Amino acid sequence: MPSGFSSFSLYYALTDALGNLRDNLVTSLLSALTVAFSLAIFTVFLVVFVNLNNIAATWGERTHVVAYVKEGIKTGPSGTAGWPSGTAGGPPGAANWTEALKKTVEATPGVKDVTFISKEGALAALRAELKGHEGVLEGVAPDILPASFEIILDPSYVNPDGVRSVVERLRAIDGIFAVEYGAEWVERFSSFMRFMEIFTFVIGAFLAAATLFIISNTIRLTVYARRHEIEVMRYLGASGAFIKVPFLVEGMASGVMGGALSLGILFLGRYAAGRHIPQYFIFIIENPFPLWKLSGGLMMAGLLLGGAGSLVSLGRFLKV
Amino acid sequence: MIQFFHVHKNYLDGVPALTDVTLTIEKGEFVFITGPSGAGKSTLLNIIFGSEEPTDGHILIEGRNYLKIPPRELPALRRRIGFIFQDFKLINTKTVFENVALSLKVMGVGPSEARKRVLKALSYVRLQHRANFKPLSLSGGEQQRVAVARALVKEPAILLADEPTGNLDPDMAIEMMELFKEVNSRGTTVIVATHDKGMIEKLSKRTVTLASGRLLIPH
Ligand SMILES: Nc1ncnc2c1ncn2[C@@H]1O[C@H](COP(=O)(O)OP(=O)(O)OP(=O)(O)O)[C@@H](O)[C@H]1O
Ligand SMILES: [Mg+2]
């Protein structure tokens, strides 16, 4: 620490900063409001992004992967198809064999849940779908449709690469002859989410830059208004830190105020939006964070923005 | 000890303010710098204070090459120098008390000790009753005395005074000089720039005379 920067100096820095805030109440409030709106806008995008991501996880459960079971594998140990490795010796019964195949499918990485649909089940489902036109199925053998496994993926695998890796593994399993999945939908949703991610990041960077610019200019105005005072302090032997710290504290205090204000703006905004956005769509702007995390995060972000804005300004306009 | 060796100062527009000044001021000395307006008195004090750099020459202060002192050490040096500026340089938005206290704040002196010392310094210059006034509501002479109090409150090793009596009535001027003598007797080196010939005669201290930037009576 530079000489002359005693424990009292911090006390003076804080009281000076508070005095400055009081003297420049209007400008301080203006920078606080800038921080508040920037943080609020960014938070809205973040909230929408997080909520979309969360529902992506639930939608993932609807991303069915269907694995069809080979015909004629119930032929016992002499059959060419055989049965999944790990099955205990001896001719397995059909039920046993299905059970073993299901276990193998369940053990595949990325698979969260498996439901077995028997041939009869498949036909019944088709019949239900054709309700009113069941005649079409007249005379059809009950085993015309293949048995299958309906597979629900682990949410972390609901992306093109994830799905592809699971499908590859499923195809490699003996006893599975085909695997179907909604490839296109997964691709589309996943690239949409990537776009949202980049978009949120760009918005954040843009708002941060704009906020830094405005805060640094506010501090610059304060520095300019007090240039005479700063000159006198230098003549009295004030260290660079003694002169700069109050401006830094002033910037950080505006930032924290801005963070707190943004919380208010967000809740007011949520209330107002609630009256105009259709009910089924409201989840998209619902706060997904615990309140303490949201408010703490906003104030911390304000503090950092305010501090950084002051530093930019002090570095450029206050050569000490 | 302050030593000047062949110091030259030309301002940016080429006006020579000091020419070949060689001069030694002992520690604890009381020196008057005199000469007509524009002779270079303020320039000399500003160079000692480090707010102006000489164009040429060498300066030693307490044996250290002054021009080689890194800028970040300048604040520490200035805390040991009390400067009474010709134009006072008071902060008009702060009270008299705050102006004087700022001198101690920048040194990291705590509020309660600062308060005691500020009130004492204000009583030396007879301004206790103006502590809560802002500088612009004071007379020129009162403002000058605030500047004196601000320079003395830090008990500087070196006191630089640029026309410290210019705005004072004769009685108050004498009182200020007595104050400087007292500070000097406690070990502070005092350098006073003035063209008040009466004052110089009354105090019979060492006098350095400048004319157009040159020393008239060396040493
Ligand atoms: N900042 C400056 N820029 C340019 N020239 C300057 C500057 N300061 C002083 N000068 C010039 O340098 C010369 C010496 O000025 P200085 O202020 O040192 O004189 P002085 O002896 O203090 O005069 P006074 O008795 O009127 O205060 C003058 O000619 C002046 O015009
Ligand atoms: Mg002068």
Coordinates of C-alpha atoms and ligand atoms in Angstrom, one line a residue:
Chain A
M1 CA 0.0 0.0 0.0
P2 CA 1.2 3.5 -0.8
S3 CA 2.4 5.4 2.2
G4 CA -0.2 7.6 3.7
F5 CA -2.9 5.2 2.9
S6 CA -3.9 4.2 6.4
S7 CA -6.9 2.5 7.8
F8 CA -8.5 6.0 8.0
S9 CA -8.0 6.4 4.3
L10 CA -10.6 3.8 3.6
Y11 CA -12.9 5.5 6.0
Y12 CA -12.4 8.8 4.2
A13 CA -12.8 7.1 0.9
L14 CA -16.2 5.7 1.9
T15 CA -17.4 8.9 3.5
D16 CA -16.2 11.0 0.5
A17 CA -17.9 8.6 -1.9
L18 CA -21.2 8.9 0.0
G19 CA -20.8 12.7 0.0
N20 CA -20.2 12.6 -3.7
L21 CA -23.3 10.4 -4.2
R22 CA -25.3 12.9 -2.3
D23 CA -23.9 15.9 -4.2
N24 CA -24.4 14.2 -7.6
L25 CA -27.7 12.6 -6.7
V26 CA -29.2 13.1 -10.2
T27 CA -26.2 11.8 -12.2
S28 CA -25.8 8.9 -9.7
L29 CA -29.5 8.0 -10.1
L30 CA -29.1 8.2 -13.9
S31 CA -26.3 5.8 -13.9
A32 CA -28.1 3.5 -11.5
L33 CA -31.1 3.5 -13.8
T34 CA -28.9 2.7 -16.8
V35 CA -27.5 -0.3 -14.9
A36 CA -31.0 -1.2 -13.8
F37 CA -32.5 -1.3 -17.3
S38 CA -29.5 -3.1 -18.8
L39 CA -29.6 -5.7 -16.1
A40 CA -33.3 -6.1 -16.4
I41 CA -33.2 -6.5 -20.2
F42 CA -30.4 -9.0 -19.9
T43 CA -32.2 -10.9 -17.1
V44 CA -35.3 -11.2 -19.3
F45 CA -33.3 -12.9 -22.0
L46 CA -31.5 -15.1 -19.5
V47 CA -34.8 -16.1 -17.9
V48 CA -36.4 -17.0 -21.3
F49 CA -33.3 -18.9 -22.2
V50 CA -33.2 -20.9 -18.9
N51 CA -36.9 -21.6 -19.2
L52 CA -36.6 -22.8 -22.7
N53 CA -33.7 -25.0 -21.7
N54 CA -35.8 -26.4 -18.9
I55 CA -38.7 -27.3 -21.1
A56 CA -36.2 -28.7 -23.6
A57 CA -35.5 -31.3 -20.9
T58 CA -39.2 -32.2 -20.7
W59 CA -39.6 -32.1 -24.4
G60 CA -36.7 -34.5 -24.5
E61 CA -38.9 -37.0 -22.9
R62 CA -41.1 -36.8 -25.9
T63 CA -38.2 -37.5 -28.2
H64 CA -39.1 -41.1 -28.8
V65 CA -36.6 -43.4 -30.0
V66 CA -38.2 -46.7 -31.1
A67 CA -36.2 -49.9 -31.4
Y68 CA -37.9 -52.7 -33.3
V69 CA -37.3 -56.3 -32.2
K70 CA -36.1 -58.9 -34.7
E71 CA -38.5 -61.6 -35.9
G72 CA -38.0 -65.2 -35.2
I73 CA -35.5 -64.9 -32.4
K74 CA -37.5 -67.0 -30.1
T75 CA -35.9 -70.1 -31.7
G76 CA -33.8 -70.9 -28.8
P77 CA -30.0 -71.5 -28.3
S78 CA -29.6 -73.1 -31.7
G79 CA -31.1 -70.1 -33.5
T80 CA -28.7 -68.0 -35.5
A81 CA -29.8 -64.8 -34.0
G82 CA -29.1 -66.0 -30.5
W83 CA -29.8 -63.8 -27.5
P84 CA -28.1 -61.0 -25.8
S85 CA -24.8 -61.8 -24.1
G86 CA -25.1 -62.1 -20.4
T87 CA -28.2 -64.2 -20.7
A88 CA -28.0 -67.3 -18.5
G89 CA -27.5 -70.6 -20.4
G90 CA -30.3 -72.8 -21.4
P91 CA -33.1 -72.1 -23.9
P92 CA -34.7 -68.9 -22.7
G93 CA -38.5 -68.6 -23.0
A94 CA -39.8 -65.7 -25.0
A95 CA -40.7 -63.6 -21.9
N96 CA -37.2 -64.3 -20.5
W97 CA -35.6 -63.4 -23.7
T98 CA -37.5 -60.1 -24.0
E99 CA -36.6 -59.3 -20.4
A100 CA -32.9 -59.8 -21.1
L101 CA -33.1 -57.7 -24.3
K102 CA -34.9 -54.9 -22.4
K103 CA -32.1 -54.9 -19.7
T104 CA -29.5 -54.5 -22.4
V105 CA -31.4 -51.6 -24.0
E106 CA -31.8 -50.0 -20.5
A107 CA -28.1 -50.3 -19.9
T108 CA -27.2 -48.4 -23.0
P109 CA -25.8 -44.9 -22.1
G110 CA -28.3 -42.1 -22.7
V111 CA -31.3 -44.3 -22.2
K112 CA -33.5 -43.1 -19.4
D113 CA -36.6 -45.2 -19.6
V114 CA -37.8 -48.2 -21.7
T115 CA -41.3 -49.5 -22.4
F116 CA -41.8 -52.8 -24.2
I117 CA -44.6 -52.9 -26.8
S118 CA -45.5 -56.4 -27.8
K119 CA -46.8 -57.4 -31.2
E120 CA -50.3 -57.5 -29.8
G121 CA -49.8 -54.2 -28.1
A122 CA -48.6 -52.6 -31.4
L123 CA -51.7 -53.9 -33.2
A124 CA -54.0 -52.7 -30.5
A125 CA -52.4 -49.3 -30.7
L126 CA -52.8 -49.2 -34.4
R127 CA -56.4 -50.4 -34.0
A128 CA -57.0 -47.5 -31.6
E129 CA -55.5 -45.1 -34.1
L130 CA -57.7 -46.3 -36.9
K131 CA -60.9 -46.1 -34.8
G132 CA -63.9 -46.3 -37.0
H133 CA -61.9 -47.9 -39.8
E134 CA -60.9 -51.1 -38.0
G135 CA -62.2 -53.0 -41.0
V136 CA -58.9 -52.3 -42.8
L137 CA -57.3 -54.7 -40.3
E138 CA -59.8 -57.5 -41.0
G139 CA -58.1 -60.8 -41.4
V140 CA -54.7 -59.4 -40.6
A141 CA -52.5 -61.8 -38.6
P142 CA -52.0 -60.7 -35.0
D143 CA -48.3 -60.8 -35.4
I144 CA -48.0 -58.7 -38.5
L145 CA -46.4 -55.8 -36.6
P146 CA -43.0 -56.1 -34.9
A147 CA -42.6 -55.8 -31.2
S148 CA -40.7 -52.8 -30.1
F149 CA -39.1 -50.8 -27.3
E150 CA -40.1 -47.2 -26.8
I151 CA -37.1 -45.4 -25.4
I152 CA -37.0 -42.1 -23.5
L153 CA -33.7 -40.4 -23.6
D154 CA -31.7 -38.8 -20.8
P155 CA -32.2 -35.0 -21.2
S156 CA -28.5 -34.5 -21.7
Y157 CA -28.6 -36.7 -24.8
V158 CA -31.4 -34.7 -26.4
N159 CA -29.2 -33.2 -29.1
P160 CA -28.2 -34.4 -32.5
D161 CA -24.9 -36.0 -31.4
G162 CA -26.4 -37.5 -28.3
V163 CA -29.3 -39.1 -30.1
R164 CA -27.0 -40.4 -32.8
S165 CA -24.7 -42.0 -30.3
V166 CA -27.6 -43.8 -28.6
V167 CA -29.0 -44.9 -31.9
E168 CA -25.7 -46.3 -33.0
R169 CA -25.4 -48.3 -29.8
L170 CA -29.0 -49.6 -30.1
R171 CA -28.4 -50.7 -33.6
A172 CA -25.4 -52.7 -32.5
I173 CA -27.5 -54.7 -30.1
D174 CA -28.3 -58.2 -31.3
G175 CA -32.1 -58.7 -31.5
I176 CA -32.8 -55.1 -32.6
F177 CA -33.3 -54.8 -36.4
A178 CA -34.3 -51.2 -36.8
V179 CA -34.2 -47.9 -34.8
E180 CA -36.3 -44.9 -35.6
Y181 CA -36.1 -41.5 -34.1
G182 CA -37.3 -37.9 -34.7
A183 CA -33.9 -36.7 -36.1
E184 CA -35.1 -33.6 -37.7
W185 CA -37.0 -32.3 -34.7
V186 CA -34.0 -32.8 -32.5
E187 CA -31.7 -31.0 -35.0
R188 CA -34.0 -28.1 -35.3
F189 CA -34.7 -27.7 -31.6
S190 CA -31.0 -28.0 -30.7
S191 CA -29.9 -25.4 -33.3
F192 CA -32.6 -23.1 -32.0
M193 CA -31.3 -23.5 -28.5
R194 CA -27.7 -22.8 -29.7
F195 CA -29.0 -19.7 -31.4
M196 CA -30.7 -18.6 -28.1
E197 CA -27.5 -19.2 -26.3
I198 CA -25.5 -17.0 -28.6
F199 CA -28.2 -14.4 -28.8
T200 CA -28.3 -14.2 -25.0
F201 CA -24.6 -13.9 -24.9
V202 CA -24.5 -11.2 -27.6
I203 CA -27.3 -9.2 -25.9
G204 CA -25.4 -9.5 -22.6
A205 CA -22.1 -8.3 -24.1
F206 CA -23.8 -5.5 -25.9
L207 CA -25.7 -4.3 -22.8
A208 CA -22.5 -4.6 -20.7
A209 CA -20.6 -2.5 -23.2
A210 CA -23.3 0.2 -23.4
T211 CA -23.6 0.3 -19.6
L212 CA -19.8 0.6 -19.1
F213 CA -19.8 3.4 -21.7
I214 CA -22.5 5.3 -19.8
I215 CA -21.1 4.8 -16.4
S216 CA -17.6 5.7 -17.4
N217 CA -19.0 8.9 -18.9
T218 CA -21.0 9.7 -15.8
I219 CA -17.8 9.2 -13.7
R220 CA -15.9 11.3 -16.3
L221 CA -18.4 14.1 -15.8
T222 CA -17.9 13.9 -12.0
V223 CA -14.1 13.9 -12.4
Y224 CA -14.4 16.9 -14.7
A225 CA -16.6 18.7 -12.3
R226 CA -14.1 18.1 -9.5
R227 CA -10.9 18.6 -11.5
H228 CA -10.0 21.7 -9.5
E229 CA -10.5 19.8 -6.2
I230 CA -8.5 16.8 -7.6
E231 CA -5.6 19.2 -8.5
V232 CA -5.6 20.6 -5.0
M233 CA -5.6 17.1 -3.5
R234 CA -2.6 16.3 -5.6
Y235 CA -0.8 19.4 -4.4
L236 CA -1.6 18.3 -0.8
G237 CA 0.2 15.0 -1.5
A238 CA -2.8 12.8 -2.0
S239 CA -1.9 9.4 -3.4
G240 CA -3.5 8.1 -6.6
A241 CA -5.5 5.6 -4.6
F242 CA -6.8 8.3 -2.2
I243 CA -8.1 10.3 -5.2
K244 CA -9.4 7.3 -7.2
V245 CA -11.0 5.1 -4.5
P246 CA -13.9 7.5 -3.8
F247 CA -14.8 7.5 -7.5
L248 CA -14.6 3.8 -7.6
V249 CA -16.8 3.4 -4.6
E250 CA -19.2 5.9 -6.1
G251 CA -19.4 3.9 -9.3
M252 CA -19.9 0.6 -7.4
A253 CA -22.5 2.1 -5.2
S254 CA -24.5 3.4 -8.3
G255 CA -24.1 -0.1 -9.7
V256 CA -25.5 -1.8 -6.6
M257 CA -28.4 0.6 -6.5
G258 CA -29.0 -0.2 -10.2
G259 CA -29.0 -3.9 -9.3
A260 CA -31.6 -3.4 -6.7
L261 CA -33.7 -1.2 -9.0
S262 CA -33.5 -3.8 -11.7
L263 CA -35.1 -6.3 -9.4
G264 CA -38.0 -3.9 -8.9
I265 CA -38.2 -3.3 -12.7
L266 CA -38.3 -7.1 -13.3
F267 CA -41.1 -7.7 -10.8
L268 CA -43.1 -4.8 -12.2
G269 CA -42.5 -6.0 -15.7
R270 CA -43.5 -9.5 -14.8
Y271 CA -46.7 -8.2 -13.3
A272 CA -47.5 -6.0 -16.3
A273 CA -46.7 -8.8 -18.8
G274 CA -48.8 -11.3 -16.8
R275 CA -51.8 -9.3 -17.9
H276 CA -51.0 -9.4 -21.6
I277 CA -49.3 -12.7 -22.3
P278 CA -51.5 -15.7 -22.8
Q279 CA -51.7 -18.0 -19.8
Y280 CA -50.2 -21.1 -21.5
F281 CA -47.1 -19.0 -22.5
I282 CA -46.5 -17.3 -19.1
F283 CA -44.0 -20.0 -18.0
I284 CA -41.5 -18.5 -20.4
I285 CA -41.1 -15.4 -18.2
E286 CA -41.5 -17.0 -14.8
N287 CA -38.4 -16.6 -12.6
P288 CA -36.5 -19.9 -12.6
F289 CA -34.0 -18.8 -9.9
P290 CA -34.2 -18.7 -6.1
L291 CA -34.9 -15.1 -5.1
W292 CA -31.8 -14.7 -3.1
K293 CA -29.7 -15.8 -6.0
L294 CA -31.4 -13.5 -8.4
S295 CA -31.2 -10.4 -6.2
G296 CA -27.6 -11.3 -5.1
G297 CA -26.6 -11.9 -8.7
L298 CA -28.2 -8.6 -9.9
M299 CA -26.5 -6.5 -7.2
M300 CA -23.2 -8.3 -7.7
A301 CA -23.5 -7.7 -11.5
G302 CA -24.3 -4.0 -10.8
L303 CA -21.3 -3.7 -8.5
L304 CA -19.0 -5.1 -11.1
L305 CA -20.4 -3.0 -13.9
G306 CA -20.2 0.2 -11.7
G307 CA -16.7 -0.6 -10.6
A308 CA -15.5 -1.5 -14.1
G309 CA -17.1 1.7 -15.5
S310 CA -15.3 3.8 -12.9
L311 CA -12.0 2.1 -13.6
V312 CA -12.3 2.6 -17.4
S313 CA -13.0 6.3 -16.8
L314 CA -10.3 6.8 -14.2
G315 CA -7.8 5.0 -16.4
R316 CA -8.6 7.3 -19.3
F317 CA -9.4 10.6 -17.7
L318 CA -7.5 10.7 -14.4
K319 CA -3.8 10.4 -14.9
V320 CA -2.5 10.4 -11.4
Chain B
M1 CA 19.0 20.9 2.3
I2 CA 17.9 22.2 -1.1
Q3 CA 20.5 22.6 -3.8
F4 CA 20.0 24.1 -7.3
F5 CA 22.8 23.7 -9.9
H6 CA 22.6 25.8 -13.0
V7 CA 18.9 25.5 -13.2
H8 CA 17.1 26.9 -16.3
K9 CA 13.4 27.1 -16.9
N10 CA 11.8 28.1 -20.1
Y11 CA 8.0 27.9 -20.4
L12 CA 6.5 26.3 -23.5
D13 CA 6.2 29.5 -25.4
G14 CA 10.0 30.0 -24.9
V15 CA 9.8 32.7 -22.2
P16 CA 12.8 32.2 -20.0
A17 CA 11.6 32.3 -16.4
L18 CA 14.8 31.1 -14.7
T19 CA 18.3 31.3 -16.1
D20 CA 21.4 29.6 -14.6
V21 CA 20.2 29.6 -11.0
T22 CA 22.7 28.0 -8.6
L23 CA 21.6 28.2 -5.0
T24 CA 21.8 26.3 -1.7
I25 CA 19.2 26.5 1.1
E26 CA 20.2 24.8 4.3
K27 CA 17.8 22.7 6.3
G28 CA 16.0 24.8 8.9
E29 CA 16.9 28.1 7.1
F30 CA 14.6 31.0 6.6
V31 CA 15.0 32.6 3.2
F32 CA 13.2 35.4 1.3
I33 CA 13.1 35.2 -2.5
T34 CA 12.5 38.7 -3.8
G35 CA 12.5 40.5 -7.1
P36 CA 10.1 42.4 -9.3
S37 CA 7.0 40.9 -10.8
G38 CA 7.8 38.3 -13.4
A39 CA 11.3 37.7 -12.0
G40 CA 10.7 34.0 -11.5
K41 CA 9.9 33.7 -7.8
S42 CA 6.8 31.6 -8.2
T43 CA 8.6 29.5 -10.8
L44 CA 11.4 28.8 -8.3
L45 CA 9.0 27.7 -5.6
N46 CA 7.0 25.5 -8.1
I47 CA 10.2 23.7 -9.1
I48 CA 11.0 23.0 -5.5
F49 CA 7.4 21.7 -5.1
G50 CA 7.7 19.5 -8.1
S51 CA 4.8 21.0 -10.0
E52 CA 7.2 22.5 -12.6
E53 CA 10.2 20.7 -14.1
P54 CA 13.3 22.7 -14.9
T55 CA 14.4 22.7 -18.6
D56 CA 18.0 22.2 -17.6
G57 CA 20.2 21.8 -14.5
H58 CA 20.2 19.6 -11.4
I59 CA 18.4 19.8 -8.1
L60 CA 19.3 17.9 -4.9
I61 CA 16.8 17.8 -2.0
E62 CA 18.2 16.2 1.1
G63 CA 20.9 14.6 -1.1
R64 CA 18.5 13.0 -3.5
N65 CA 18.5 13.8 -7.2
Y66 CA 15.1 15.5 -7.4
L67 CA 14.5 15.0 -11.1
K68 CA 15.1 11.2 -10.7
I69 CA 12.3 10.8 -8.1
P70 CA 9.7 8.5 -9.7
P71 CA 6.3 10.2 -10.0
R72 CA 4.7 7.8 -7.6
E73 CA 6.9 9.0 -4.8
L74 CA 5.9 12.6 -5.5
P75 CA 2.8 12.5 -3.2
A76 CA 4.9 11.3 -0.2
L77 CA 7.3 14.2 -0.9
R78 CA 4.5 16.8 -1.1
R79 CA 3.1 15.7 2.2
R80 CA 6.3 17.0 3.8
I81 CA 6.0 20.3 2.0
G82 CA 3.5 23.0 3.0
F83 CA 2.8 25.4 0.1
I84 CA 0.9 28.6 0.5
F85 CA -0.1 29.3 -3.1
Q86 CA -0.2 32.8 -4.5
D87 CA -3.8 32.1 -5.6
F88 CA -4.5 30.1 -2.4
K89 CA -6.0 27.1 -4.3
L90 CA -8.8 26.6 -1.8
I91 CA -11.7 24.3 -2.6
N92 CA -14.8 26.6 -2.8
T93 CA -17.3 23.8 -2.2
K94 CA -15.8 22.8 1.1
T95 CA -15.8 24.8 4.3
V96 CA -12.7 26.4 5.8
F97 CA -12.5 23.5 8.3
E98 CA -12.7 20.9 5.5
N99 CA -10.2 22.7 3.4
V100 CA -7.6 22.7 6.2
A101 CA -8.5 19.1 7.2
L102 CA -8.0 17.8 3.7
S103 CA -4.3 18.4 4.2
L104 CA -4.3 15.8 7.0
K105 CA -6.8 13.5 5.4
V106 CA -4.5 12.8 2.5
M107 CA -1.9 11.9 5.0
G108 CA -4.2 9.3 6.6
V109 CA -4.5 11.2 9.9
G110 CA -7.6 10.1 11.8
P111 CA -10.7 12.3 12.2
S112 CA -10.4 13.1 15.9
E113 CA -6.7 14.0 15.8
A114 CA -7.3 15.9 12.5
R115 CA -10.0 17.9 14.2
K116 CA -7.8 19.0 17.1
R117 CA -5.0 20.0 14.8
V118 CA -7.2 21.9 12.4
L119 CA -8.8 23.9 15.2
K120 CA -5.3 24.7 16.5
A121 CA -4.1 25.8 13.1
L122 CA -7.2 27.9 12.6
S123 CA -6.6 29.6 15.9
Y124 CA -3.0 30.4 14.9
V125 CA -4.4 32.4 11.9
R126 CA -7.3 33.8 14.0
L127 CA -10.0 32.1 12.0
Q128 CA -11.7 29.7 14.4
H129 CA -14.9 31.7 14.0
R130 CA -14.9 31.1 10.3
A131 CA -14.5 27.3 10.4
N132 CA -17.8 26.6 8.9
F133 CA -17.7 29.3 6.2
K134 CA -17.1 28.6 2.6
P135 CA -14.0 30.3 1.1
L136 CA -15.9 32.6 -1.2
S137 CA -17.8 34.2 1.7
L138 CA -14.4 35.3 3.2
S139 CA -12.3 38.3 2.5
G140 CA -9.2 38.0 0.4
G141 CA -7.0 38.2 3.6
E142 CA -9.1 35.6 5.4
Q143 CA -8.8 33.2 2.4
Q144 CA -5.1 33.7 2.5
R145 CA -5.0 32.8 6.1
V146 CA -6.9 29.7 5.4
A147 CA -4.2 28.8 2.9
V148 CA -1.6 29.5 5.7
A149 CA -3.5 27.3 8.1
R150 CA -3.7 24.5 5.6
A151 CA 0.0 24.6 4.9
L152 CA 1.0 24.7 8.6
V153 CA -1.4 22.1 10.0
K154 CA 0.7 19.3 8.6
E155 CA 3.8 20.5 10.4
P156 CA 5.8 20.4 7.1
A157 CA 9.5 19.9 6.9
I158 CA 9.6 22.7 4.2
L159 CA 7.2 25.6 4.1
L160 CA 6.9 27.4 0.7
A161 CA 5.0 30.7 0.8
D162 CA 4.2 32.6 -2.4
E163 CA 3.3 36.2 -1.5
P164 CA 1.7 35.1 1.8
T165 CA 1.1 38.6 3.0
G166 CA -0.1 40.1 -0.3
N167 CA -3.7 40.5 0.8
L168 CA -3.1 41.2 4.5
D169 CA -3.2 44.5 6.4
P170 CA 0.2 45.4 7.9
D171 CA -0.6 44.2 11.4
M172 CA -1.9 40.8 10.2
A173 CA 1.2 40.6 7.8
I174 CA 3.5 41.0 10.8
E175 CA 1.5 38.4 12.8
M176 CA 1.9 35.9 9.9
M177 CA 5.6 36.5 9.7
E178 CA 5.9 35.9 13.4
L179 CA 4.0 32.7 12.9
F180 CA 6.5 31.7 10.1
K181 CA 9.4 32.5 12.4
E182 CA 8.0 30.3 15.1
V183 CA 7.5 27.4 12.7
N184 CA 11.0 28.0 11.5
S185 CA 12.3 27.9 15.1
R186 CA 10.8 24.4 15.4
G187 CA 13.0 23.2 12.5
T188 CA 10.9 23.8 9.4
T189 CA 12.8 25.2 6.4
V190 CA 10.9 28.4 5.4
I191 CA 11.1 29.9 1.9
V192 CA 9.0 33.0 1.3
A193 CA 8.6 34.7 -2.1
T194 CA 7.6 38.4 -1.6
H195 CA 8.2 41.9 -2.9
D196 CA 7.3 43.3 0.5
K197 CA 10.6 45.2 1.1
G198 CA 9.4 46.4 4.6
M199 CA 8.8 42.9 5.7
I200 CA 12.2 41.7 4.5
E201 CA 13.9 44.6 6.3
K202 CA 12.0 44.0 9.5
L203 CA 12.9 40.3 9.7
S204 CA 16.5 40.6 8.6
K205 CA 16.8 37.1 7.2
R206 CA 18.8 35.8 4.3
T207 CA 17.4 37.3 1.0
V208 CA 17.8 35.9 -2.5
T209 CA 17.0 38.4 -5.2
L210 CA 15.9 37.4 -8.7
A211 CA 15.7 39.7 -11.7
S212 CA 14.5 38.5 -15.1
G213 CA 15.1 34.9 -13.9
R214 CA 18.8 35.5 -12.8
L215 CA 20.1 35.6 -9.2
L216 CA 21.3 39.1 -8.4
I217 CA 23.0 38.4 -5.1
P218 CA 24.3 34.8 -5.1
H219 CA 24.1 33.1 -1.8
Ligands
LIG1 N1 2.6 28.7 -16.8 C1 3.3 29.6 -17.5 N2 3.4 29.5 -18.8 C2 4.1 30.4 -19.5 N3 4.8 31.4 -18.9 C3 4.8 31.5 -17.6 C4 4.0 30.6 -16.8 N4 4.2 30.9 -15.5 C5 5.0 32.0 -15.5 N5 5.4 32.3 -16.7 C6 6.3 33.4 -17.1 O1 7.5 33.2 -16.4 C7 8.0 34.4 -15.9 C8 8.2 34.3 -14.3 O2 6.9 34.1 -13.8 P1 6.7 33.9 -12.2 O3 5.3 33.7 -12.0 O4 7.7 32.9 -11.7 O5 7.1 35.4 -11.7 P2 7.0 36.0 -10.2 O6 8.3 36.4 -9.8 O7 6.4 35.0 -9.3 O8 6.0 37.2 -10.4 P3 4.9 37.8 -9.4 O9 5.7 38.6 -8.5 O10 4.1 38.7 -10.3 O11 4.2 36.7 -8.8 C9 7.1 35.5 -16.3 O12 7.5 36.1 -17.4 C10 5.8 34.7 -16.6 O13 5.1 35.4 -17.6
MG2 MG 4.5 34.8 -8.3

